[in-house]
Structure formats: structure tokens, C-alpha cells
mmCIF file of C-alpha atoms in Angstrom:
data_model
loop_
_atom_site.group_PDB
_atom_site.id
_atom_site.type_symbol
_atom_site.label_atom_id
_atom_site.label_comp_id
_atom_site.label_asym_id
_atom_site.label_seq_id
_atom_site.Cartn_x
_atom_site.Cartn_y
_atom_site.Cartn_z
ATOM 1 C CA MET A 283 -46.156 31.344 31.018
ATOM 2 C CA GLU A 284 -43.941 29.813 28.362
ATOM 3 C CA ARG A 285 -40.879 28.003 29.715
ATOM 4 C CA ILE A 286 -37.264 28.547 28.750
ATOM 5 C CA TYR A 287 -34.496 26.156 29.743
ATOM 6 C CA ILE A 288 -31.088 27.155 31.042
ATOM 7 C CA THR A 289 -27.951 25.024 31.272
ATOM 8 C CA ASP A 290 -25.532 26.566 33.748
ATOM 9 C CA VAL A 291 -21.993 25.988 32.531
ATOM 10 C CA ALA A 292 -20.178 27.674 35.428
ATOM 11 C CA PRO A 293 -18.845 24.463 37.008
ATOM 12 C CA ARG A 294 -17.017 23.529 33.796
ATOM 13 C CA ASP A 295 -16.740 26.379 31.289
ATOM 14 C CA GLY A 296 -16.700 28.965 34.042
ATOM 15 C CA LEU A 297 -14.048 27.390 36.246
ATOM 16 C CA GLN A 298 -11.698 25.616 33.842
ATOM 17 C CA ASN A 299 -9.430 28.586 33.085
ATOM 18 C CA GLN A 300 -9.460 30.246 36.506
ATOM 19 C CA SER A 301 -6.064 30.995 38.031
ATOM 20 C CA VAL A 302 -7.239 30.071 41.547
ATOM 21 C CA ALA A 303 -7.337 26.370 42.426
ATOM 22 C CA VAL A 304 -10.873 25.263 43.324
ATOM 23 C CA SER A 305 -11.347 22.195 45.505
ATOM 24 C CA THR A 306 -13.718 19.360 44.652
ATOM 25 C CA GLU A 307 -15.771 20.288 47.708
ATOM 26 C CA ASP A 308 -16.120 23.912 46.592
ATOM 27 C CA LYS A 309 -17.178 22.781 43.114
ATOM 28 C CA PHE A 310 -19.762 20.471 44.675
ATOM 29 C CA THR A 311 -21.045 23.307 46.878
ATOM 30 C CA LEU A 312 -21.404 25.580 43.843
ATOM 31 C CA ILE A 313 -23.415 22.920 42.023
ATOM 32 C CA SER A 314 -25.564 22.331 45.107
ATOM 33 C CA LYS A 315 -26.414 26.038 45.300
ATOM 34 C CA LEU A 316 -27.337 26.054 41.616
ATOM 35 C CA VAL A 317 -29.666 23.113 42.212
ATOM 36 C CA GLU A 318 -31.183 24.898 45.244
ATOM 37 C CA ALA A 319 -31.855 27.887 42.991
ATOM 38 C CA GLY A 320 -33.783 25.714 40.529
ATOM 39 C CA ILE A 321 -31.125 24.897 37.926
ATOM 40 C CA GLU A 322 -32.133 21.626 36.242
ATOM 41 C CA ASN A 323 -29.315 21.387 33.675
ATOM 42 C CA ALA A 324 -25.605 21.950 34.275
ATOM 43 C CA GLU A 325 -22.287 21.234 32.643
ATOM 44 C CA VAL A 326 -20.519 19.958 35.728
ATOM 45 C CA THR A 327 -17.003 18.962 34.636
ATOM 46 C CA SER A 328 -14.930 17.573 31.757
ATOM 47 C CA PHE A 329 -13.015 14.350 31.213
ATOM 48 C CA VAL A 330 -9.897 15.851 29.692
ATOM 49 C CA SER A 331 -6.175 15.414 30.196
ATOM 50 C CA PRO A 332 -5.219 16.627 33.701
ATOM 51 C CA LYS A 333 -2.061 18.084 32.176
ATOM 52 C CA ALA A 334 -4.072 20.125 29.682
ATOM 53 C CA VAL A 335 -6.753 21.314 32.134
ATOM 54 C CA PRO A 336 -5.624 20.774 35.752
ATOM 55 C CA MET A 337 -8.822 22.340 37.126
ATOM 56 C CA MET A 338 -10.841 19.405 35.778
ATOM 57 C CA SER A 339 -8.524 16.664 37.067
ATOM 58 C CA ASP A 340 -11.067 15.641 39.722
ATOM 59 C CA ALA A 341 -13.828 14.770 37.215
ATOM 60 C CA ALA A 342 -13.929 11.072 38.157
ATOM 61 C CA GLU A 343 -14.387 12.055 41.813
ATOM 62 C CA LEU A 344 -16.775 14.986 41.359
ATOM 63 C CA PHE A 345 -19.226 13.515 38.872
ATOM 64 C CA PRO A 346 -20.383 10.483 40.908
ATOM 65 C CA LYS A 347 -20.760 12.718 43.958
ATOM 66 C CA VAL A 348 -22.972 15.143 42.023
ATOM 67 C CA GLN A 349 -24.964 12.358 40.398
ATOM 68 C CA GLY A 350 -25.554 10.662 43.737
ATOM 69 C CA ALA A 351 -26.635 13.840 45.508
ATOM 70 C CA PHE A 352 -28.734 15.315 42.699
ATOM 71 C CA PRO A 353 -30.223 12.564 40.509
ATOM 72 C CA GLN A 354 -32.770 15.106 39.233
ATOM 73 C CA LEU A 355 -30.001 17.269 37.710
ATOM 74 C CA ASN A 356 -29.223 16.745 34.024
ATOM 75 C CA SER A 357 -25.440 16.667 34.436
ATOM 76 C CA PHE A 358 -23.450 17.126 31.228
ATOM 77 C CA VAL A 359 -19.698 16.620 31.008
ATOM 78 C CA LEU A 360 -17.403 17.773 28.221
ATOM 79 C CA VAL A 361 -15.299 15.137 26.482
ATOM 80 C CA PRO A 362 -12.700 15.970 23.793
ATOM 81 C CA ASN A 363 -12.073 12.529 22.322
ATOM 82 C CA LEU A 364 -12.917 8.817 22.478
ATOM 83 C CA LYS A 365 -10.644 8.277 25.475
ATOM 84 C CA GLY A 366 -12.518 10.973 27.400
ATOM 85 C CA LEU A 367 -15.849 9.467 26.348
ATOM 86 C CA GLU A 368 -14.730 6.055 27.604
ATOM 87 C CA LYS A 369 -13.760 7.540 30.976
ATOM 88 C CA ALA A 370 -17.076 9.364 31.199
ATOM 89 C CA TYR A 371 -18.964 6.162 30.432
ATOM 90 C CA GLU A 372 -17.021 4.297 33.125
ATOM 91 C CA ALA A 373 -17.993 7.037 35.603
ATOM 92 C CA GLY A 374 -21.681 6.566 34.815
ATOM 93 C CA VAL A 375 -22.169 9.698 32.724
ATOM 94 C CA LYS A 376 -25.422 9.785 30.732
ATOM 95 C CA GLU A 377 -25.016 13.144 28.969
ATOM 96 C CA VAL A 378 -21.917 14.509 27.248
ATOM 97 C CA ALA A 379 -20.845 17.566 25.289
ATOM 98 C CA PHE A 380 -18.528 17.771 22.273
ATOM 99 C CA VAL A 381 -16.890 20.820 20.682
ATOM 100 C CA LEU A 382 -16.513 21.342 16.926
ATOM 101 C CA CYS A 383 -14.733 24.556 15.967
ATOM 102 C CA ALA A 384 -16.042 26.122 12.775
ATOM 103 C CA THR A 385 -12.734 27.431 11.369
ATOM 104 C CA GLU A 386 -9.506 25.853 10.196
ATOM 105 C CA THR A 387 -7.185 27.953 12.349
ATOM 106 C CA MET A 388 -9.220 27.540 15.526
ATOM 107 C CA ASN A 389 -9.039 23.766 15.169
ATOM 108 C CA GLN A 390 -5.299 23.865 14.569
ATOM 109 C CA LYS A 391 -4.723 26.110 17.588
ATOM 110 C CA ASN A 392 -7.168 24.303 19.869
ATOM 111 C CA ILE A 393 -6.766 20.588 19.074
ATOM 112 C CA ASN A 394 -4.028 20.442 16.414
ATOM 113 C CA MET A 395 -6.425 19.108 13.781
ATOM 114 C CA SER A 396 -7.650 20.344 10.439
ATOM 115 C CA LEU A 397 -11.320 21.218 10.132
ATOM 116 C CA ALA A 398 -11.909 18.032 8.129
ATOM 117 C CA GLN A 399 -10.235 15.947 10.844
ATOM 118 C CA ALA A 400 -12.254 17.694 13.554
ATOM 119 C CA ILE A 401 -15.500 16.968 11.716
ATOM 120 C CA GLU A 402 -14.581 13.285 11.378
ATOM 121 C CA SER A 403 -13.615 13.077 15.052
ATOM 122 C CA THR A 404 -16.863 14.727 16.196
ATOM 123 C CA LEU A 405 -19.007 12.443 14.058
ATOM 124 C CA GLN A 406 -17.196 9.439 15.546
ATOM 125 C CA LEU A 407 -17.899 10.747 19.046
ATOM 126 C CA ILE A 408 -21.586 11.196 18.279
ATOM 127 C CA GLU A 409 -21.804 7.693 16.823
ATOM 128 C CA GLU A 410 -20.029 6.140 19.816
ATOM 129 C CA SER A 411 -22.178 8.057 22.325
ATOM 130 C CA LYS A 412 -25.282 6.701 20.604
ATOM 131 C CA ARG A 413 -23.871 3.175 20.832
ATOM 132 C CA LEU A 414 -23.313 3.688 24.553
ATOM 133 C CA ASN A 415 -26.811 5.148 24.976
ATOM 134 C CA ILE A 416 -25.406 8.500 26.124
ATOM 135 C CA ARG A 417 -27.170 11.739 25.131
ATOM 136 C CA SER A 418 -24.973 14.364 23.487
ATOM 137 C CA ARG A 419 -24.882 18.060 22.792
ATOM 138 C CA THR A 420 -22.437 19.403 20.206
ATOM 139 C CA TYR A 421 -21.034 22.922 20.333
ATOM 140 C CA ILE A 422 -20.426 24.687 17.048
ATOM 141 C CA SER A 423 -17.667 26.906 18.402
ATOM 142 C CA VAL A 424 -16.786 30.333 16.891
ATOM 143 C CA ALA A 425 -20.122 30.202 15.062
ATOM 144 C CA PHE A 426 -20.125 33.982 14.651
ATOM 145 C CA ASP A 427 -16.520 35.176 14.596
ATOM 146 C CA CYS A 428 -13.110 33.570 14.960
ATOM 147 C CA PRO A 429 -10.237 35.324 16.781
ATOM 148 C CA TYR A 430 -7.879 34.247 13.990
ATOM 149 C CA GLU A 431 -9.968 34.347 10.803
ATOM 150 C CA GLY A 432 -12.569 37.041 11.482
ATOM 151 C CA GLU A 433 -16.228 36.459 10.604
ATOM 152 C CA THR A 434 -17.062 32.781 10.235
ATOM 153 C CA PRO A 435 -18.885 32.090 6.944
ATOM 154 C CA LEU A 436 -22.552 31.430 7.666
ATOM 155 C CA PRO A 437 -22.876 28.618 5.063
ATOM 156 C CA ARG A 438 -20.115 26.718 6.861
ATOM 157 C CA VAL A 439 -21.845 27.081 10.232
ATOM 158 C CA VAL A 440 -25.091 25.819 8.697
ATOM 159 C CA GLU A 441 -23.305 22.863 7.072
ATOM 160 C CA LEU A 442 -21.624 21.860 10.342
ATOM 161 C CA ALA A 443 -24.906 22.119 12.241
ATOM 162 C CA LYS A 444 -26.567 19.913 9.618
ATOM 163 C CA LYS A 445 -23.779 17.332 9.814
ATOM 164 C CA VAL A 446 -23.975 16.871 13.584
ATOM 165 C CA TYR A 447 -27.782 16.932 13.541
ATOM 166 C CA GLU A 448 -27.917 14.249 10.855
ATOM 167 C CA ALA A 449 -25.350 12.229 12.809
ATOM 168 C CA GLY A 450 -27.808 12.130 15.704
ATOM 169 C CA THR A 451 -26.568 14.560 18.356
ATOM 170 C CA ASP A 452 -29.397 15.544 20.691
ATOM 171 C CA GLN A 453 -28.663 19.275 20.899
ATOM 172 C CA ILE A 454 -26.730 21.669 18.666
ATOM 173 C CA VAL A 455 -25.191 24.566 20.594
ATOM 174 C CA ILE A 456 -24.492 27.675 18.520
ATOM 175 C CA ALA A 457 -21.646 29.365 20.372
ATOM 176 C CA ASP A 458 -20.573 33.001 20.295
ATOM 177 C CA THR A 459 -17.216 31.924 21.672
ATOM 178 C CA ILE A 460 -15.495 35.317 21.770
ATOM 179 C CA GLY A 461 -18.586 37.388 22.532
ATOM 180 C CA SER A 462 -18.486 39.441 19.340
ATOM 181 C CA ALA A 463 -22.046 38.883 18.083
ATOM 182 C CA ALA A 464 -24.724 41.577 17.860
ATOM 183 C CA PRO A 465 -28.501 41.003 17.829
ATOM 184 C CA ALA A 466 -28.863 41.464 14.070
ATOM 185 C CA GLN A 467 -26.175 38.845 13.444
ATOM 186 C CA VAL A 468 -27.792 36.461 15.941
ATOM 187 C CA THR A 469 -31.125 36.849 14.172
ATOM 188 C CA GLU A 470 -29.630 36.331 10.719
ATOM 189 C CA ARG A 471 -27.652 33.235 11.685
ATOM 190 C CA LEU A 472 -30.345 31.555 13.720
ATOM 191 C CA ASN A 473 -33.014 32.142 11.076
ATOM 192 C CA GLU A 474 -30.790 30.406 8.518
ATOM 193 C CA ILE A 475 -29.764 27.548 10.827
ATOM 194 C CA LEU A 476 -33.370 26.923 11.862
ATOM 195 C CA LYS A 477 -34.314 26.218 8.258
ATOM 196 C CA TYR A 478 -32.477 22.915 8.701
ATOM 197 C CA ILE A 479 -32.330 22.213 12.444
ATOM 198 C CA PRO A 480 -35.415 21.836 14.688
ATOM 199 C CA VAL A 481 -35.688 24.774 17.066
ATOM 200 C CA GLU A 482 -36.240 22.458 20.022
ATOM 201 C CA LYS A 483 -32.781 20.941 19.424
ATOM 202 C CA THR A 484 -31.017 24.287 19.079
ATOM 203 C CA VAL A 485 -29.223 26.027 21.963
ATOM 204 C CA ILE A 486 -27.519 29.436 22.045
ATOM 205 C CA HIS A 487 -24.297 29.937 24.029
ATOM 206 C CA LEU A 488 -23.386 33.589 24.512
ATOM 207 C CA HIS A 489 -20.472 35.535 25.961
ATOM 208 C CA ASP A 490 -20.692 39.088 27.266
ATOM 209 C CA THR A 491 -17.396 40.493 25.986
ATOM 210 C CA ARG A 492 -19.074 43.568 24.468
ATOM 211 C CA GLY A 493 -21.962 43.767 26.919
ATOM 212 C CA MET A 494 -24.529 42.490 24.409
ATOM 213 C CA ALA A 495 -25.229 38.977 25.709
ATOM 214 C CA VAL A 496 -28.703 39.749 27.062
ATOM 215 C CA ALA A 497 -29.657 41.666 23.910
ATOM 216 C CA ASN A 498 -28.444 38.695 21.887
ATOM 217 C CA ALA A 499 -30.468 36.348 24.093
ATOM 218 C CA TRP A 500 -33.565 38.459 23.405
ATOM 219 C CA ALA A 501 -32.882 38.204 19.673
ATOM 220 C CA ALA A 502 -32.602 34.418 20.043
ATOM 221 C CA LEU A 503 -35.897 34.317 21.940
ATOM 222 C CA GLN A 504 -37.574 36.153 19.055
ATOM 223 C CA CYS A 505 -36.236 33.463 16.709
ATOM 224 C CA GLY A 506 -37.930 30.812 18.836
ATOM 225 C CA ILE A 507 -34.934 29.574 20.822
ATOM 226 C CA ARG A 508 -35.910 28.246 24.247
ATOM 227 C CA TRP A 509 -32.635 26.608 25.329
ATOM 228 C CA PHE A 510 -29.785 28.788 26.596
ATOM 229 C CA ASP A 511 -26.361 28.329 28.167
ATOM 230 C CA ALA A 512 -25.333 30.751 30.904
ATOM 231 C CA SER A 513 -22.897 30.906 33.812
ATOM 232 C CA VAL A 514 -23.809 32.093 37.294
ATOM 233 C CA GLY A 515 -22.002 35.322 38.106
ATOM 234 C CA GLY A 516 -20.784 35.517 34.511
ATOM 235 C CA ILE A 517 -17.887 33.226 35.435
ATOM 236 C CA GLY A 518 -15.700 32.358 32.497
ATOM 237 C CA GLY A 519 -13.692 34.712 30.426
ATOM 238 C CA CYS A 520 -12.375 33.877 27.003
ATOM 239 C CA PRO A 521 -8.672 33.045 26.572
ATOM 240 C CA PHE A 522 -8.853 34.407 22.999
ATOM 241 C CA ALA A 523 -10.165 37.822 24.088
ATOM 242 C CA PRO A 524 -8.103 39.276 26.952
ATOM 243 C CA GLY A 525 -10.261 41.218 29.388
ATOM 244 C CA ALA A 526 -13.461 39.593 28.140
ATOM 245 C CA ALA A 527 -16.305 39.664 30.621
ATOM 246 C CA GLY A 528 -16.976 35.942 30.304
ATOM 247 C CA ASN A 529 -20.157 33.969 29.758
ATOM 248 C CA MET A 530 -23.614 35.484 29.863
ATOM 249 C CA ALA A 531 -24.535 35.688 33.539
ATOM 250 C CA THR A 532 -27.338 33.322 34.517
ATOM 251 C CA GLU A 533 -28.868 35.974 36.752
ATOM 252 C CA ASP A 534 -29.030 38.465 33.848
ATOM 253 C CA LEU A 535 -30.756 35.917 31.622
ATOM 254 C CA VAL A 536 -33.241 34.882 34.321
ATOM 255 C CA LEU A 537 -34.118 38.505 35.127
ATOM 256 C CA MET A 538 -34.647 39.401 31.461
ATOM 257 C CA ALA A 539 -36.706 36.282 30.771
ATOM 258 C CA GLU A 540 -38.901 36.550 33.861
ATOM 259 C CA GLN A 541 -39.584 40.263 33.314
ATOM 260 C CA SER A 542 -40.472 39.456 29.703
ATOM 261 C CA GLY A 543 -43.120 36.921 30.674
ATOM 262 C CA PHE A 544 -41.153 33.673 30.469
ATOM 263 C CA ASP A 545 -40.887 31.072 33.206
ATOM 264 C CA THR A 546 -37.391 29.807 34.077
ATOM 265 C CA GLY A 547 -38.167 27.890 37.254
ATOM 266 C CA ILE A 548 -35.157 29.601 38.848
ATOM 267 C CA SER A 549 -35.091 31.687 42.024
ATOM 268 C CA LEU A 550 -33.102 34.887 41.579
ATOM 269 C CA GLU A 551 -32.684 35.242 45.315
ATOM 270 C CA LYS A 552 -31.186 31.785 45.697
ATOM 271 C CA LEU A 553 -29.067 32.310 42.580
ATOM 272 C CA LEU A 554 -27.348 35.165 44.393
ATOM 273 C CA TYR A 555 -26.116 32.710 47.028
ATOM 274 C CA ALA A 556 -24.412 30.769 44.254
ATOM 275 C CA VAL A 557 -22.794 34.021 43.056
ATOM 276 C CA ASP A 558 -21.652 34.676 46.630
ATOM 277 C CA HIS A 559 -20.077 31.243 46.933
ATOM 278 C CA ALA A 560 -18.233 31.543 43.600
ATOM 279 C CA GLN A 561 -17.070 35.012 44.554
ATOM 280 C CA GLN A 562 -15.689 33.761 47.844
ATOM 281 C CA VAL A 563 -13.930 30.775 46.262
ATOM 282 C CA LEU A 564 -12.407 32.717 43.369
ATOM 283 C CA ASP A 565 -11.641 35.788 45.481
ATOM 284 C CA LYS A 566 -12.954 38.187 42.862
ATOM 285 C CA THR A 567 -16.017 40.335 42.278
ATOM 286 C CA LEU A 568 -18.564 38.520 40.148
ATOM 287 C CA GLY A 569 -22.000 39.184 38.714
ATOM 288 C CA GLY A 570 -23.640 40.244 35.486
ATOM 289 C CA GLY A 571 -24.859 43.694 34.512
ATOM 290 C CA SER A 572 -27.895 43.354 36.758
ATOM 291 C CA ILE A 573 -26.049 42.281 39.906
ATOM 292 C CA LYS A 574 -26.112 45.651 41.700
ATOM 293 C CA TRP A 575 -29.861 46.048 41.136
ATOM 294 C CA LEU A 576 -30.493 42.453 42.180
ATOM 295 C CA ARG A 577 -28.557 42.864 45.410
ATOM 296 C CA GLN A 578 -30.534 46.003 46.237
ATOM 297 C CA ASN A 579 -33.968 44.775 45.233
ATOM 298 C CA VAL A 580 -34.097 40.979 45.267
ATOM 299 C CA ARG A 581 -32.097 40.591 48.429
ATOM 300 C CA ALA A 582 -31.599 43.711 50.533
ATOM 301 C CA THR A 583 -28.350 42.613 52.152
ATOM 302 C CA THR A 584 -25.642 40.360 50.822
ATOM 303 C CA THR A 585 -22.791 38.976 52.878
ATOM 304 C CA LEU A 586 -20.072 36.416 52.386
ATOM 305 C CA ASN A 587 -20.526 35.081 55.921
ATOM 306 C CA PRO A 588 -20.565 31.278 55.371
ATOM 307 C CA LYS A 589 -23.510 30.961 57.779
ATOM 308 C CA THR A 590 -25.684 32.937 55.388
ATOM 309 C CA LEU A 591 -24.740 30.704 52.479
ATOM 310 C CA ASN A 592 -26.509 27.662 53.891
ATOM 311 C CA PHE A 593 -30.190 27.019 53.252
#
């Protein structure tokens, strides 16, 4: 069976905007349950200003704990600038993620920079990460549609992907940030991007705002993509799309891929324990579109009794 690779972004992208405070220990437990389920790649935290993102203020404490407990886990952290990269390096981080928004307005709203300034900043981050011998992945955010400018011009997305690839980033993540993409658009954009970027360096990051994340993932698979971002339980939500369902649920992606003849190396049954833990911590119902079927067929009974959450 052909292998696909999943980076679970729940510990960072999923948790960062939650209204409920999540302790370092609960974050560590979530990551441990992802590892138990077979997750080999995860975005575990971000080295950002504690004032800007209070949920990630424990990055310097959490990352070494995760790295020490799970040396086999490829643990990415998000860094927004050179200061964050320096802090990540001091903490022993070996893999980082950068974000480059593909529209002028999104950059102004998000980081108070012009698009040109954001490009320059991202290229500097890639160059510095190479100097420090740290692997990087670069998100091309709002690569399909922007909440402020509408459809993002495809030539611009291609040009940005080329710039970060030529600068030496290790992975280029094409992000459907607001979850507005449809399979035909995914196919069109990826086919054009892949004329210039090696498929093995290209990742798709999908949100499920309109319930099409799995269909979009299938379209990406048909284009040759084998690297995907997802979030256990669909944790996330998009601050630019009120009521959005959040990231593509890892369990939905694993179920679709496995039933379609791909190997993920991930246990659906054990993944449900990670959903249970996140659900308990966040005090909300979680799970992708397949969660009801999974609970009935992959594991007959599901409980939030802490005793059942330990392996």
C-alpha cells in the first residue's frame, strides 16, 4: 500500500484560539495520545508573543518535554519572526513553520506588513533557519480565497510558492485558510503549482468550513499529494469565518485514505482516545463528519472516564 503522511496540527493550530485555558500537562497528554495512535509529525506549539497568543505562552516548557518523551516525533513549532526563531533554536527545536499570507490585506490585518515586506521577512527566516540547520515548512496562507479580497490570484500563489522553494524551505504548505475551496479549485491550483514545485515537498492544509475538506483531500491525492495537515477532532476554527467547522479532522482523513487503499500508519481506534481527551479538556463536542460512524464501528463504546483514556 502506498503511504501518505499526516502532520497533526491540533496542539498548535487547533488550540491557539480556544476560549478555554489548556494546561501544559493537558497539551502534553494530547500529544502523547497522538503519538500512541501512530502520528509521526505534529505541530506542537509556537514561539510567539505571550500577549498576542496566551495559549502558547508555555512553548519553552512544553517543547523540551515533548522532545524528551517522544524523540521519534517530528515536532514542528510555528515562529512568526527572527526573535521567535531564536527562542525556538535556544529550546532545541529542529523543525519550524513560517506563515506567508498571499494577499495584501491579510498581511496588513495579520502582521501589519505589506505583502512585499512579508515576503522579505519570510525569506530572511528561511535563510536564518538554514544557517541554524533547522528544517522549515512555509505556509502559503489564503492560497485559495481571502476573507478580505475574495479569490486569491493563482499566479500570485504560484510565484510565492516558487520564491520560498527557491529560498530553500523544506516543505511548502498550500493552505485553504478559510475553508472555501472546492475539489475543482484544488485540482486546478495544485496542478499549476506542481509545475514548479516538487510534489514530495508540497503539503495541503485544509479546513472544513463548508464540509468539503475530505473531498478536497481526495482531489489533492489525485494530483499526487502525499503530505497532509489535519487536526484530531477537527479542532481549530477560523477567526475569519465565524462558525467555521475548523481544520480537516485527522480521523476523517485517515478513514478516507485507508478505505481508499492508502497506508497512514495511524490507528483509528487509538485516535478516538485523543478526540476524547481534547473533548474533555475543551468541554465541547468534537469530531469530524465520520465521528458517529467511527464510535459505533471502530470502538463500540466511548466514555470520558479518565481510566479508559490510558493505554
